[in-house]
Amino acid sequence: METKNGKNTKKRNVQMCPYAKKCGGCDYQGIEYKRQLKMKQENVEKLLKPFVKVSPIVGMDNPYHYRHKVHAVFDCIGRGEVVAGVYKKNSHDVVDIESCQIEDEEADAIIRDIKGLLKSFRIKTYDEDTGYGLLRHVMVRKGYHTGQIMVILVLASPILPSKNNFVKALRKNHPDISTVVINVNDKKTSMVLGERNITIYGKGFIEDKLCGCTFRISPNSFYQVNPAQTEQLYAKAIACAKLTGEEKVIDAYCGTGTIGLIAAKSAKEVYGVELNKGAIKDAITNAKRNDIKNICFINEDAGKYMVSMAEKKEYADVVIMDPPRSGSDEAFLSAVVKLSPKRVVYVSCNPKTLARDLAYLVKRGYKVMEATPFDMFPMTEHVETVCLLSNRKPKPDTHVDLTLDMEDYYRIKDQEKTVK
Ligand code: SAH
């Protein structure tokens, strides 16, 4: 029997999560995966109906254990029982989670083992109220193609007693751990990571491959949590850009440069724009790591950057944009209209703000050619969408050409000096 909200799971192929009630992290928990996809498809269709016929959603063959970044908060309850998991919804009580349906299974096993090691190493969990204790959180990050694993121990102070033996004991069961980092977080804060990282084993970062590029993942760097789906999403975004090797591309809201770096291989030049300094630093590292020289990263508000481009009468052939959930803003969109690129590829993590921004562009000369939803986060209500917009009235070629040459390569080097 099926109820309206899909909560009745009888006769249906649903793996129930034993922590669902306490954890509350997965809003589509208990709903058959096929139905989850249908709900997401309908949601995007409803919002994009005025603009385009939406293509079928790209779902996962196996929607479980997809998260390659796993985080557990540590605490101690009763007579010293260590618990590790997530905060119960709207509280600071920790729900002890042995294994989670959407998290990588090896990452969960590492967290379980760390829990088991604490007693013999006399490591106390941190108490938020008293500020006493050492271990606050553990974060595990895993490369999808490389299988490299990074364990981040978030401690209230920089010293972990018998750290070498601790690493040895952990690696005995998990030889795939390639690096272990202590992250120092001595502040009273709900932020998981502090600013200081101390590598106690390995290189202090891992690498992963996406669409033929290699990316460095440091403890604090942003990297999509579902790499299998990300690869498909990026491939679609690049295909929509229809690059021939001649284009000047803007990768707006570029994060650590992933989309722009992949695009750079088939474009003349790429300009990545991003507000977050740390992300720009990672993007520059990634450009060097892949020996990509026709890309340049700008640490600025994407709207401001586009407005200044429009004022200088510069041009762009393709604008790829991947804004946060709040979507883009009028400064950015009006500058897009002024710059008048042939194509805009909009990668969205929120169909509501996507629809709002599409309406703006459609009113001003763009047509939505296609839209494909991607399920990056099974068991949750989130849905990503890749949209291609074409310019109905492309400008004649009266642009100022800013050809990227070796100077820009040095600009990357200079940026590295200033972005510290
Ligand atoms: N394209 C990247 C990141 C997308 S997430 C990827 O696929 O990995 C959205 C990014 O937009 C974040 O990195 C955030 O820091 C950045 N951002 C948010 N507001 C911005 C703004 N006003 N200008 C430029 N970047 C912004």
Tab-separated table of C-alpha atoms and ligand atoms in Angstrom:
chain	number	residue	atom	x	y	z
A	1	MET	CA	0.000	0.000	0.000
A	2	GLU	CA	1.279	3.387	-0.886
A	3	THR	CA	0.461	6.534	0.992
A	4	LYS	CA	0.646	10.049	-0.389
A	5	ASN	CA	3.875	10.903	1.368
A	6	GLY	CA	5.379	7.548	0.409
A	7	LYS	CA	5.998	6.587	4.028
A	8	ASN	CA	4.277	3.225	3.903
A	9	THR	CA	7.004	0.907	2.761
A	10	LYS	CA	5.076	-2.387	2.638
A	11	LYS	CA	5.654	-4.431	-0.483
A	12	ARG	CA	8.193	-1.954	-1.699
A	13	ASN	CA	11.851	-2.214	-2.338
A	14	VAL	CA	13.089	0.121	0.413
A	15	GLN	CA	15.989	-0.413	2.789
A	16	MET	CA	14.822	1.231	5.980
A	17	CYS	CA	17.457	3.154	7.918
A	18	PRO	CA	17.454	2.297	11.635
A	19	TYR	CA	18.618	5.824	12.558
A	20	ALA	CA	16.098	7.702	10.395
A	21	LYS	CA	13.897	8.998	13.203
A	22	LYS	CA	16.716	10.266	15.389
A	23	CYS	CA	19.015	11.521	12.642
A	24	GLY	CA	16.600	13.242	10.259
A	25	GLY	CA	19.333	13.831	7.687
A	26	CYS	CA	17.543	12.180	4.757
A	27	ASP	CA	14.214	13.776	3.918
A	28	TYR	CA	13.317	11.104	1.318
A	29	GLN	CA	14.059	8.261	3.744
A	30	GLY	CA	11.681	5.320	3.307
A	31	ILE	CA	10.679	6.305	-0.231
A	32	GLU	CA	11.478	3.853	-2.998
A	33	TYR	CA	14.346	5.170	-5.155
A	34	LYS	CA	12.355	5.086	-8.390
A	35	ARG	CA	9.721	7.223	-6.756
A	36	GLN	CA	12.338	9.631	-5.403
A	37	LEU	CA	13.555	10.174	-8.964
A	38	LYS	CA	10.005	10.708	-10.176
A	39	MET	CA	9.392	13.306	-7.449
A	40	LYS	CA	12.568	15.179	-8.400
A	41	GLN	CA	11.737	15.014	-12.097
A	42	GLU	CA	8.247	16.393	-11.473
A	43	ASN	CA	9.584	19.151	-9.271
A	44	VAL	CA	12.019	20.351	-11.960
A	45	GLU	CA	9.373	19.967	-14.690
A	46	LYS	CA	6.893	22.045	-12.738
A	47	LEU	CA	9.381	24.875	-12.274
A	48	LEU	CA	10.875	24.829	-15.787
A	49	LYS	CA	7.620	24.263	-17.668
A	50	PRO	CA	7.496	27.818	-19.069
A	51	PHE	CA	10.953	27.425	-20.612
A	52	VAL	CA	11.724	23.927	-21.871
A	53	LYS	CA	10.766	20.266	-21.966
A	54	VAL	CA	12.921	18.668	-19.264
A	55	SER	CA	14.966	15.562	-20.180
A	56	PRO	CA	14.722	12.468	-17.951
A	57	ILE	CA	16.648	12.704	-14.667
A	58	VAL	CA	20.027	10.955	-14.497
A	59	GLY	CA	19.770	8.736	-11.407
A	60	MET	CA	22.192	6.272	-9.818
A	61	ASP	CA	22.237	2.522	-10.455
A	62	ASN	CA	23.064	2.063	-6.804
A	63	PRO	CA	21.834	5.014	-4.746
A	64	TYR	CA	23.487	3.848	-1.509
A	65	HIS	CA	26.867	4.698	0.072
A	66	TYR	CA	27.626	7.425	-2.446
A	67	ARG	CA	29.090	10.021	-0.076
A	68	HIS	CA	32.869	10.170	-0.371
A	69	LYS	CA	33.181	12.755	2.365
A	70	VAL	CA	32.026	11.455	5.713
A	71	HIS	CA	31.950	13.325	8.974
A	72	ALA	CA	31.283	12.110	12.530
A	73	VAL	CA	31.054	14.134	15.703
A	74	PHE	CA	32.467	12.391	18.781
A	75	ASP	CA	31.069	12.491	22.303
A	76	CYS	CA	30.962	10.515	25.496
A	77	ILE	CA	27.762	9.467	27.254
A	78	GLY	CA	26.806	7.697	30.496
A	79	ARG	CA	29.777	6.012	32.102
A	80	GLY	CA	32.266	6.798	29.432
A	81	GLU	CA	30.675	5.175	26.388
A	82	VAL	CA	32.062	6.781	23.237
A	83	VAL	CA	29.522	7.696	20.564
A	84	ALA	CA	30.191	8.961	17.033
A	85	GLY	CA	27.725	10.116	14.423
A	86	VAL	CA	25.554	13.148	13.810
A	87	TYR	CA	23.754	15.651	15.987
A	88	LYS	CA	20.121	14.771	16.534
A	89	LYS	CA	17.965	17.280	14.653
A	90	ASN	CA	17.779	20.641	16.506
A	91	SER	CA	19.948	19.452	19.387
A	92	HIS	CA	23.526	18.825	20.416
A	93	ASP	CA	22.910	15.192	21.418
A	94	VAL	CA	24.974	12.833	19.303
A	95	VAL	CA	23.208	9.921	17.573
A	96	ASP	CA	25.640	6.987	17.551
A	97	ILE	CA	25.803	5.733	13.963
A	98	GLU	CA	27.524	2.457	13.141
A	99	SER	CA	26.860	2.643	9.441
A	100	CYS	CA	24.921	5.060	7.254
A	101	GLN	CA	23.053	4.189	4.047
A	102	ILE	CA	24.480	7.049	2.054
A	103	GLU	CA	28.051	7.147	3.379
A	104	ASP	CA	31.007	5.259	1.953
A	105	GLU	CA	31.215	1.956	3.834
A	106	GLU	CA	34.966	1.987	4.314
A	107	ALA	CA	34.796	5.509	5.735
A	108	ASP	CA	32.187	4.321	8.237
A	109	ALA	CA	34.400	1.346	9.163
A	110	ILE	CA	37.349	3.701	9.802
A	111	ILE	CA	35.198	5.845	12.095
A	112	ARG	CA	34.028	2.726	13.978
A	113	ASP	CA	37.640	1.623	14.420
A	114	ILE	CA	38.722	5.035	15.679
A	115	LYS	CA	35.914	4.794	18.231
A	116	GLY	CA	37.300	1.437	19.342
A	117	LEU	CA	40.893	2.694	19.613
A	118	LEU	CA	40.212	5.679	21.857
A	119	LYS	CA	40.156	3.794	25.146
A	120	SER	CA	43.479	1.990	24.740
A	121	PHE	CA	45.147	5.229	23.573
A	122	ARG	CA	43.531	7.136	26.462
A	123	ILE	CA	42.129	9.715	24.084
A	124	LYS	CA	39.165	11.564	25.548
A	125	THR	CA	36.375	12.971	23.448
A	126	TYR	CA	35.867	16.723	23.652
A	127	ASP	CA	33.089	18.074	25.843
A	128	GLU	CA	31.437	21.118	24.284
A	129	ASP	CA	30.165	22.451	27.611
A	130	THR	CA	33.323	22.177	29.708
A	131	GLY	CA	35.885	22.477	26.890
A	132	TYR	CA	37.619	19.407	28.371
A	133	GLY	CA	38.877	16.538	26.215
A	134	LEU	CA	40.632	16.192	22.860
A	135	LEU	CA	38.815	14.520	19.944
A	136	ARG	CA	35.960	16.575	18.496
A	137	HIS	CA	35.288	15.175	15.022
A	138	VAL	CA	36.621	12.749	12.456
A	139	MET	CA	36.324	13.411	8.762
A	140	VAL	CA	37.161	10.827	6.128
A	141	ARG	CA	37.601	11.784	2.459
A	142	LYS	CA	38.055	9.239	-0.267
A	143	GLY	CA	39.053	9.559	-3.915
A	144	TYR	CA	36.541	7.882	-6.196
A	145	HIS	CA	38.922	6.787	-8.942
A	146	THR	CA	42.148	6.678	-6.928
A	147	GLY	CA	40.728	5.040	-3.790
A	148	GLN	CA	43.114	7.211	-1.722
A	149	ILE	CA	41.822	7.924	1.762
A	150	MET	CA	42.460	10.914	4.023
A	151	VAL	CA	41.574	10.785	7.715
A	152	ILE	CA	41.236	14.127	9.470
A	153	LEU	CA	41.242	14.061	13.263
A	154	VAL	CA	39.755	17.306	14.531
A	155	LEU	CA	41.322	17.953	17.924
A	156	ALA	CA	40.934	20.686	20.511
A	157	SER	CA	44.736	20.878	20.840
A	158	PRO	CA	47.587	20.059	18.424
A	159	ILE	CA	49.001	17.127	20.381
A	160	LEU	CA	47.809	13.572	19.906
A	161	PRO	CA	49.507	11.203	22.365
A	162	SER	CA	51.342	8.237	20.721
A	163	LYS	CA	50.324	9.546	17.325
A	164	ASN	CA	52.585	7.186	15.363
A	165	ASN	CA	51.219	4.110	17.100
A	166	PHE	CA	47.696	5.406	16.649
A	167	VAL	CA	48.234	5.754	12.894
A	168	LYS	CA	49.857	2.306	12.787
A	169	ALA	CA	46.919	0.716	14.586
A	170	LEU	CA	44.444	2.407	12.270
A	171	ARG	CA	46.317	1.511	9.102
A	172	LYS	CA	46.598	-2.109	10.198
A	173	ASN	CA	42.910	-2.560	9.405
A	174	HIS	CA	42.796	0.062	6.662
A	175	PRO	CA	45.979	0.011	4.599
A	176	ASP	CA	44.295	2.238	1.977
A	177	ILE	CA	44.596	5.224	4.306
A	178	SER	CA	47.142	7.341	2.473
A	179	THR	CA	47.285	10.321	4.785
A	180	VAL	CA	46.291	11.306	8.325
A	181	VAL	CA	45.963	14.949	9.328
A	182	ILE	CA	45.331	16.601	12.673
A	183	ASN	CA	43.091	19.619	12.285
A	184	VAL	CA	43.209	21.938	15.271
A	185	ASN	CA	39.898	23.433	16.287
A	186	ASP	CA	40.203	25.080	19.708
A	187	LYS	CA	37.263	27.454	19.299
A	188	LYS	CA	33.764	27.251	20.736
A	189	THR	CA	32.123	26.907	17.354
A	190	SER	CA	29.733	24.776	15.359
A	191	MET	CA	32.217	24.793	12.454
A	192	VAL	CA	33.805	21.361	12.106
A	193	LEU	CA	37.255	22.333	10.857
A	194	GLY	CA	39.696	24.831	12.313
A	195	GLU	CA	42.327	26.610	10.239
A	196	ARG	CA	45.495	24.716	11.213
A	197	ASN	CA	46.378	21.328	9.736
A	198	ILE	CA	49.273	19.146	10.900
A	199	THR	CA	50.086	16.137	8.746
A	200	ILE	CA	51.059	13.124	10.846
A	201	TYR	CA	51.131	10.560	8.058
A	202	GLY	CA	51.462	10.820	4.263
A	203	LYS	CA	51.259	13.968	2.149
A	204	GLY	CA	48.421	15.839	3.875
A	205	PHE	CA	46.133	15.624	0.847
A	206	ILE	CA	44.682	13.069	-1.536
A	207	GLU	CA	44.029	13.230	-5.241
A	208	ASP	CA	41.120	12.169	-7.382
A	209	LYS	CA	40.379	12.106	-11.078
A	210	LEU	CA	37.289	13.536	-12.769
A	211	CYS	CA	36.706	13.699	-16.524
A	212	GLY	CA	40.411	13.193	-17.263
A	213	CYS	CA	41.762	15.821	-14.826
A	214	THR	CA	43.460	15.193	-11.494
A	215	PHE	CA	42.292	17.192	-8.504
A	216	ARG	CA	43.919	17.743	-5.138
A	217	ILE	CA	41.665	17.373	-2.129
A	218	SER	CA	43.035	18.998	1.027
A	219	PRO	CA	41.269	18.839	4.412
A	220	ASN	CA	39.485	22.155	3.881
A	221	SER	CA	38.962	22.090	0.123
A	222	PHE	CA	35.601	21.857	-1.559
A	223	TYR	CA	34.998	18.790	-3.668
A	224	GLN	CA	31.679	17.309	-4.701
A	225	VAL	CA	30.641	14.506	-2.316
A	226	ASN	CA	29.198	12.212	-4.998
A	227	PRO	CA	31.981	11.881	-7.576
A	228	ALA	CA	30.242	9.261	-9.753
A	229	GLN	CA	27.327	11.599	-10.465
A	230	THR	CA	29.554	14.668	-10.569
A	231	GLU	CA	31.453	13.141	-13.461
A	232	GLN	CA	28.206	12.774	-15.408
A	233	LEU	CA	27.024	16.253	-14.472
A	234	TYR	CA	30.285	17.884	-15.581
A	235	ALA	CA	30.353	15.858	-18.791
A	236	LYS	CA	26.883	17.181	-19.608
A	237	ALA	CA	27.852	20.764	-18.782
A	238	ILE	CA	30.919	20.539	-21.050
A	239	ALA	CA	28.882	18.918	-23.847
A	240	CYS	CA	26.352	21.782	-23.627
A	241	ALA	CA	29.189	24.317	-23.992
A	242	LYS	CA	29.917	22.811	-27.465
A	243	LEU	CA	33.586	23.738	-27.371
A	244	THR	CA	35.685	23.575	-30.521
A	245	GLY	CA	38.989	24.905	-29.184
A	246	GLU	CA	38.291	28.497	-30.282
A	247	GLU	CA	36.135	29.775	-27.440
A	248	LYS	CA	36.707	32.167	-24.606
A	249	VAL	CA	34.882	30.657	-21.637
A	250	ILE	CA	33.940	32.131	-18.279
A	251	ASP	CA	33.586	29.586	-15.447
A	252	ALA	CA	31.647	31.643	-12.921
A	253	TYR	CA	31.322	30.464	-9.292
A	254	CYS	CA	34.164	28.083	-10.162
A	255	GLY	CA	35.009	26.726	-6.683
A	256	THR	CA	38.279	24.800	-6.996
A	257	GLY	CA	38.181	25.184	-10.761
A	258	THR	CA	36.925	21.713	-11.639
A	259	ILE	CA	34.529	22.586	-14.479
A	260	GLY	CA	36.817	25.258	-15.950
A	261	LEU	CA	39.861	22.973	-15.927
A	262	ILE	CA	37.966	20.226	-17.726
A	263	ALA	CA	36.614	22.794	-20.220
A	264	ALA	CA	40.087	24.303	-20.780
A	265	LYS	CA	41.175	21.205	-22.685
A	266	SER	CA	38.668	21.986	-25.436
A	267	ALA	CA	38.584	25.800	-25.282
A	268	LYS	CA	40.930	28.596	-26.297
A	269	GLU	CA	40.947	30.186	-22.855
A	270	VAL	CA	39.043	29.965	-19.609
A	271	TYR	CA	38.537	32.526	-16.837
A	272	GLY	CA	37.433	31.056	-13.504
A	273	VAL	CA	35.796	33.465	-11.046
A	274	GLU	CA	35.257	32.619	-7.393
A	275	LEU	CA	34.714	34.531	-4.148
A	276	ASN	CA	36.447	32.099	-1.799
A	277	LYS	CA	40.218	32.645	-1.506
A	278	GLY	CA	41.000	29.112	-0.344
A	279	ALA	CA	39.121	27.641	-3.305
A	280	ILE	CA	41.083	29.862	-5.728
A	281	LYS	CA	44.320	28.646	-4.161
A	282	ASP	CA	43.234	25.040	-4.745
A	283	ALA	CA	42.162	25.912	-8.290
A	284	ILE	CA	45.635	27.295	-9.079
A	285	THR	CA	47.240	24.139	-7.630
A	286	ASN	CA	44.914	22.055	-9.798
A	287	ALA	CA	45.799	24.044	-12.929
A	288	LYS	CA	49.485	23.402	-12.321
A	289	ARG	CA	48.963	19.760	-11.426
A	290	ASN	CA	47.273	19.215	-14.792
A	291	ASP	CA	49.704	21.455	-16.661
A	292	ILE	CA	46.806	23.546	-17.969
A	293	LYS	CA	48.046	26.983	-18.999
A	294	ASN	CA	45.072	28.490	-20.844
A	295	ILE	CA	43.162	29.162	-17.618
A	296	CYS	CA	43.293	32.061	-15.223
A	297	PHE	CA	41.524	32.387	-11.871
A	298	ILE	CA	40.072	35.567	-10.478
A	299	ASN	CA	39.254	35.947	-6.800
A	300	GLU	CA	36.245	38.252	-7.029
A	301	ASP	CA	32.492	38.442	-6.770
A	302	ALA	CA	31.225	36.898	-10.009
A	303	GLY	CA	28.668	39.694	-10.555
A	304	LYS	CA	31.281	42.447	-10.106
A	305	TYR	CA	33.684	40.675	-12.440
A	306	MET	CA	31.080	40.288	-15.175
A	307	VAL	CA	29.960	43.920	-14.829
A	308	SER	CA	33.554	45.111	-15.204
A	309	MET	CA	33.955	42.852	-18.262
A	310	ALA	CA	30.835	44.345	-19.799
A	311	GLU	CA	32.042	47.906	-19.044
A	312	LYS	CA	35.351	47.207	-20.743
A	313	LYS	CA	33.431	45.807	-23.712
A	314	GLU	CA	35.199	42.497	-23.428
A	315	TYR	CA	33.535	39.388	-24.770
A	316	ALA	CA	32.907	35.757	-23.930
A	317	ASP	CA	31.694	32.975	-26.192
A	318	VAL	CA	30.396	30.748	-23.440
A	319	VAL	CA	29.483	31.458	-19.819
A	320	ILE	CA	29.302	28.440	-17.538
A	321	MET	CA	27.760	29.306	-14.190
A	322	ASP	CA	27.367	27.144	-11.093
A	323	PRO	CA	26.049	29.461	-8.374
A	324	PRO	CA	25.160	28.478	-4.775
A	325	ARG	CA	21.577	27.606	-3.759
A	326	SER	CA	20.574	31.258	-3.647
A	327	GLY	CA	21.214	31.425	-7.404
A	328	SER	CA	22.804	34.297	-9.258
A	329	ASP	CA	22.095	38.015	-8.923
A	330	GLU	CA	20.905	40.820	-11.152
A	331	ALA	CA	24.386	42.344	-11.504
A	332	PHE	CA	25.674	39.053	-12.900
A	333	LEU	CA	22.705	38.315	-15.126
A	334	SER	CA	22.467	41.833	-16.560
A	335	ALA	CA	26.185	41.690	-17.375
A	336	VAL	CA	25.628	38.335	-19.121
A	337	VAL	CA	22.970	40.012	-21.269
A	338	LYS	CA	25.403	42.856	-22.084
A	339	LEU	CA	28.285	40.500	-22.869
A	340	SER	CA	25.883	38.468	-24.962
A	341	PRO	CA	27.711	35.111	-25.066
A	342	LYS	CA	26.468	32.610	-27.634
A	343	ARG	CA	25.767	30.029	-24.977
A	344	VAL	CA	25.134	30.026	-21.240
A	345	VAL	CA	25.450	26.735	-19.381
A	346	TYR	CA	23.678	27.009	-16.041
A	347	VAL	CA	24.524	24.303	-13.484
A	348	SER	CA	22.052	24.662	-10.650
A	349	CYS	CA	21.633	23.052	-7.238
A	350	ASN	CA	18.259	24.701	-6.645
A	351	PRO	CA	15.557	24.538	-9.342
A	352	LYS	CA	13.605	27.417	-7.737
A	353	THR	CA	16.365	29.981	-8.141
A	354	LEU	CA	17.210	28.410	-11.515
A	355	ALA	CA	13.669	29.126	-12.759
A	356	ARG	CA	13.891	32.695	-11.458
A	357	ASP	CA	17.222	33.321	-13.219
A	358	LEU	CA	16.083	31.636	-16.450
A	359	ALA	CA	13.064	33.929	-16.546
A	360	TYR	CA	15.418	36.933	-16.423
A	361	LEU	CA	17.582	35.666	-19.282
A	362	VAL	CA	14.674	34.454	-21.404
A	363	LYS	CA	13.041	37.896	-21.221
A	364	ARG	CA	16.265	39.404	-22.519
A	365	GLY	CA	17.042	37.373	-25.596
A	366	TYR	CA	18.005	33.874	-24.459
A	367	LYS	CA	16.224	30.627	-25.200
A	368	VAL	CA	16.450	27.524	-23.009
A	369	MET	CA	17.476	24.705	-25.348
A	370	GLU	CA	17.645	21.827	-22.885
A	371	ALA	CA	17.549	20.966	-19.193
A	372	THR	CA	18.684	17.730	-17.556
A	373	PRO	CA	18.247	16.996	-13.850
A	374	PHE	CA	20.893	14.915	-12.041
A	375	ASP	CA	20.427	13.065	-8.784
A	376	MET	CA	23.577	13.893	-6.861
A	377	PHE	CA	22.041	13.282	-3.428
A	378	PRO	CA	19.775	10.209	-3.277
A	379	MET	CA	17.565	9.983	-0.133
A	380	THR	CA	17.485	13.774	0.084
A	381	GLU	CA	15.233	16.241	-1.697
A	382	HIS	CA	18.118	17.991	-3.463
A	383	VAL	CA	18.362	17.943	-7.235
A	384	GLU	CA	20.904	19.461	-9.617
A	385	THR	CA	20.059	20.609	-13.131
A	386	VAL	CA	22.182	21.434	-16.163
A	387	CYS	CA	20.568	23.941	-18.548
A	388	LEU	CA	21.743	25.160	-21.907
A	389	LEU	CA	20.668	28.614	-23.050
A	390	SER	CA	21.332	29.967	-26.520
A	391	ASN	CA	21.519	33.572	-27.529
A	392	ARG	CA	18.800	34.432	-30.026
A	393	LYS	CA	20.588	37.605	-31.121
A	394	PRO	CA	24.330	37.056	-30.871
A	395	LYS	CA	26.361	40.230	-31.169
A	396	PRO	CA	28.509	40.775	-34.247
A	397	ASP	CA	32.184	40.142	-33.506
A	398	THR	CA	33.099	43.636	-32.308
A	399	HIS	CA	34.896	42.478	-29.243
A	400	VAL	CA	38.256	43.244	-27.723
A	401	ASP	CA	40.211	40.023	-27.853
A	402	LEU	CA	42.199	39.211	-24.743
A	403	THR	CA	44.307	36.355	-25.967
A	404	LEU	CA	45.748	34.306	-23.189
A	405	ASP	CA	49.481	33.890	-23.497
A	406	MET	CA	52.435	33.215	-21.276
A	407	GLU	CA	51.756	36.421	-19.382
A	408	ASP	CA	48.620	34.862	-17.980
A	409	TYR	CA	50.614	31.883	-16.854
A	410	TYR	CA	52.715	34.250	-14.797
A	411	ARG	CA	49.556	35.912	-13.586
A	412	ILE	CA	48.612	32.544	-12.107
A	413	LYS	CA	51.990	32.503	-10.376
A	414	ASP	CA	51.458	36.034	-9.055
A	415	GLN	CA	48.021	35.118	-7.810
A	416	GLU	CA	49.561	32.297	-5.900
A	417	LYS	CA	51.782	34.776	-4.104
A	418	THR	CA	48.898	37.071	-3.188
A	419	VAL	CA	46.307	34.428	-2.326
A	420	LYS	CA	47.772	33.275	0.964
B	1	SAH	N1	31.668	24.936	-9.762
B	1	SAH	C1	32.224	24.437	-8.531
B	1	SAH	C2	31.638	25.043	-7.252
B	1	SAH	C3	30.195	25.326	-7.219
B	1	SAH	S1	29.581	25.723	-5.611
B	1	SAH	C4	32.160	22.925	-8.497
B	1	SAH	O1	31.449	22.298	-9.265
B	1	SAH	O2	32.861	22.335	-7.679
B	1	SAH	C5	29.293	27.452	-5.744
B	1	SAH	C6	30.534	28.300	-5.568
B	1	SAH	O3	30.176	29.668	-5.713
B	1	SAH	C7	31.200	28.187	-4.203
B	1	SAH	O4	32.544	27.822	-4.365
B	1	SAH	C8	31.086	29.609	-3.596
B	1	SAH	O5	32.212	29.973	-2.823
B	1	SAH	C9	30.987	30.447	-4.844
B	1	SAH	N2	30.326	31.753	-4.705
B	1	SAH	C10	29.247	32.074	-3.940
B	1	SAH	N3	28.883	33.352	-4.159
B	1	SAH	C11	29.747	33.860	-5.081
B	1	SAH	C12	29.871	35.132	-5.717
B	1	SAH	N4	29.042	36.133	-5.432
B	1	SAH	N5	30.858	35.303	-6.617
B	1	SAH	C13	31.713	34.272	-6.923
B	1	SAH	N6	31.639	33.068	-6.348
B	1	SAH	C14	30.669	32.849	-5.438
